[in-house]
Amino acid sequence: MANFEAYQEYQRIEDFEEDSPPGEEDLLVHVPESLKDSWHHIKNLDNFFTRIYHFHQKNGFACMILTEFFELVQFLFVVTFTTFLVNCVEYDVLFANRAVNHTGQSQNPLDRNKVTLPDAILPTQQCTQRIQENSWIIFLLIMAAVFWIYRLVKVFCNVLSYWEIRQFYIKALKIRMDELCNFTWQEVQDRLISLQKEQQMCIHKKELTELDIYHRILRFKNYMVAMINKSLLPVQLQLPLLGDVVFLTQGLKYNFELILFWGPGSLFQNKWNLHPKYKRSGNRLELAQQLSRVILLIGLANLLLCPFILVWQVLYAFFSYTEVIRREPGSLGARRWSLYGRLYLRHFNELDHELHGRLGRGYKPTSKYMNSFTSPLLTVLAKNVAFFSGSVLAVLIALTVYDEDVLTVQHILTAITVLGVVITITRSFIPDEHMVWCPEQLLQCVLAHIHYMPDHWRGNANKSETRDEVAQLFQYKAVFILEELLSPIVTPFILIFILRNKSLEIIDFFRNFTVEVVGVGDICSFAQMDIRRHGNPTWLSEGQTEASIYQQAENGKTELSLMHFTIKNPHWQPPQESSVFISHLKEKVQHDAQGGPSTQLLLSEAPLCTSLQSNESGTGPDNLLASVLAHPILTASGLQGRDHRFIPPSTAASAAASVLASLSTSQLAHASRGRSHSLLRSSGHPETAMFRSDRTLMDSMSNSGSHLRRNALHSEFASAEMSLHAIYMHELHQQSSHPQRTSGQWQNPIPMRDLHTHTGFQSHSGHGTSISMPTPVQLDGWKEEEEENVDEQEVISGSTPQQGTENTC
């Protein structure tokens, strides 16, 4: 009976096309005349909400149409220009391997020996004849024309779809196109939820929630995130000589989605329903064999199309990156978040713009961590190669300055270009002489933004194995380009020889981790963020979860995703199990905050942190996160001028708890007074000068009606709050996994000089609170030591300074 009540929300809708939802046959739905159009009783809400989201993120109708148009033009240009280069250029003449006799009269006899571009281009008739005589070129052109016509028809359909969404924004959501950029996605989402109450876009539920909209937009992406989390998809390969390699490209990801979600023979019978046969365990072996045959056929199709896809990839990469490499050779040494990293680090129910903003904030600290690893041997070689290359380049440049005719010598320009590229590449291997070796601190800065870190990284940040694993998430751009070029060759073999062997595991995964939600359809059960079903006892879920090891999400993804979604959607009402977890976490935060430093002390340290790092003033979110990360090393260094003999040790976790407790207390205070949430509003508690100035800034913004700036600051604080939760929950997880570690043993405080990377928090949440001192909460079973400080009504944290040598943390 208990199980039945717990899973009532997973009841199945047998027919999504019926006129009334189950239990609401007698419900009279009133639809206003002004809105009685195609937006009532929308059959494919997944597609509709996705189009609404993309329309907002891509900045409206004009931008989307222009993008579609130029994609068509780009394809046409690549095909036409490549055909011209292959068939219509006489390269012997262009390279001066064959003399050209100019028949026309010229005033200067010397000009008769000069080769011009028209001399190297064949006449139109001769060019056409060459193309007609080459059957292979004709075949490729026919295939390209068929594909281009298909894209043209698709673009035409997309234009009609974009126009429909444009009308929806204007008429239903009351958002004009010139104002679209002034609205955050959360505001658009709020209007969607309100519109559902006026007319039934979804007739199976009276009201929509934020989670319903996220489920429909991210239905398949949540499955992909879960399969990566459970190591089901074959993206980690064991190769000879190379060892463990992660290989996931756009082409391979496209094939995964084609096989599982929307292609012929996929597991879903439509956009929102898993085929009923995959929900029964009796025929799992037969279904696995059937899926294996589908994978084999698609793998063979990839193998057959491999030459054409490979040619296109090479041409597109050549036209896209050649000019960039010539202008900025160092761009190949820049890093980017890999496709695997984006899936591994993605929360359940995290939209694209939320993920991009979070990973964007983590880019600088991750780059600093990766760049802190250097090879002494490679450094010596790079310095000498740069010296010799620079010497030769200097001579060539001096000669060209003295006499520009030197440029006419064969291959001089080529030598100058190549030498410049070599120097740029070698200098990227030479470390900054002022760089400080502190990998543990840098990795902790990274964790604050990416929110996920395997347990074995803690304490091993200085090892090359850890760096290699981070590199799988944060790869070189050159590696990305190389993987995309190899994708047409590698993808068929991964599908045929590796993915086929996982057919039975895939069938079991979709049967065991698919639930049916009223008004939504079939979704990945992990996306429900159900602590009881998928929680992990070592991530504060002990006593609240019944999940086996197979059912538990790895790396605390269920718990962290729940906190992330709650912070990003403050009006969302979580189910009972989730509410219990959140309440337990808040109580734990309040308890730990009582033994941590005061919020006023943390905020007073923030300007000091900023001044020691740079000349730029820190904003509110920067101050929150920077002060928490820097507090242990500040108190250890004695910069506060306090007597540490009677001060209990403090950790970054306790500092985070102090700030989080203040945020929670302020939320309750503002809610009771009926005021809007703001992290920087008056809280009735003593304030520091910095605190008052930030509040003044926020109030002035409110008075001036700066809507965008207010939302931006609120979203920045929401991101900072989630970063604090990530730090706090990871530390508690470490204590739960390693009981021998006490709360005072934070071994790796964050150095102040590395905190300038924590800038530019961005997200799209209106969630915010004001900072105040937490109210002490007495919890059963917990004992708290109290110390009186007569002179100071503050608890100052301390930690043991680390021993180190020069240029070492």
mmCIF file of C-alpha atoms in Angstrom, residues 247-250 310 313-325 328-334 336-338 475-488:
data_model
loop_
_atom_site.group_PDB
_atom_site.id
_atom_site.type_symbol
_atom_site.label_atom_id
_atom_site.label_comp_id
_atom_site.label_asym_id
_atom_site.label_seq_id
_atom_site.Cartn_x
_atom_site.Cartn_y
_atom_site.Cartn_z
ATOM 1 C CA PHE A 247 35.891 9.234 -27.381
ATOM 2 C CA LEU A 248 32.564 10.985 -27.842
ATOM 3 C CA THR A 249 31.947 13.154 -30.903
ATOM 4 C CA GLN A 250 28.937 14.868 -32.387
ATOM 5 C CA LEU A 310 34.896 12.114 -44.027
ATOM 6 C CA GLN A 313 34.365 16.842 -42.354
ATOM 7 C CA VAL A 314 37.798 17.536 -43.838
ATOM 8 C CA LEU A 315 36.498 20.272 -46.156
ATOM 9 C CA TYR A 316 34.432 21.942 -43.452
ATOM 10 C CA ALA A 317 37.325 21.847 -40.963
ATOM 11 C CA PHE A 318 39.691 23.239 -43.619
ATOM 12 C CA PHE A 319 37.458 26.173 -44.472
ATOM 13 C CA SER A 320 36.562 26.817 -40.810
ATOM 14 C CA TYR A 321 39.921 26.625 -39.048
ATOM 15 C CA THR A 322 42.694 27.335 -41.586
ATOM 16 C CA GLU A 323 42.387 31.115 -41.384
ATOM 17 C CA VAL A 324 42.101 31.009 -37.587
ATOM 18 C CA ILE A 325 45.205 28.818 -37.302
ATOM 19 C CA GLU A 328 46.263 32.681 -34.142
ATOM 20 C CA PRO A 329 48.279 29.440 -34.122
ATOM 21 C CA GLY A 330 47.946 29.282 -30.354
ATOM 22 C CA SER A 331 44.191 28.779 -30.676
ATOM 23 C CA LEU A 332 44.810 25.057 -31.182
ATOM 24 C CA GLY A 333 46.335 24.999 -27.704
ATOM 25 C CA ALA A 334 43.241 26.578 -26.161
ATOM 26 C CA ARG A 336 37.191 23.661 -24.383
ATOM 27 C CA TRP A 337 34.742 21.504 -22.457
ATOM 28 C CA SER A 338 34.465 18.193 -24.272
ATOM 29 C CA GLN A 475 40.255 18.935 -23.921
ATOM 30 C CA TYR A 476 42.501 20.849 -26.302
ATOM 31 C CA LYS A 477 40.739 22.371 -29.282
ATOM 32 C CA ALA A 478 43.212 20.520 -31.518
ATOM 33 C CA VAL A 479 42.100 17.233 -29.936
ATOM 34 C CA PHE A 480 38.466 18.169 -30.540
ATOM 35 C CA ILE A 481 39.139 18.851 -34.233
ATOM 36 C CA LEU A 482 41.108 15.619 -34.613
ATOM 37 C CA GLU A 483 38.369 13.556 -32.949
ATOM 38 C CA GLU A 484 35.706 15.063 -35.204
ATOM 39 C CA LEU A 485 37.822 14.250 -38.274
ATOM 40 C CA LEU A 486 38.307 10.658 -37.091
ATOM 41 C CA SER A 487 34.669 10.266 -36.097
ATOM 42 C CA PRO A 488 33.410 8.950 -39.481
#
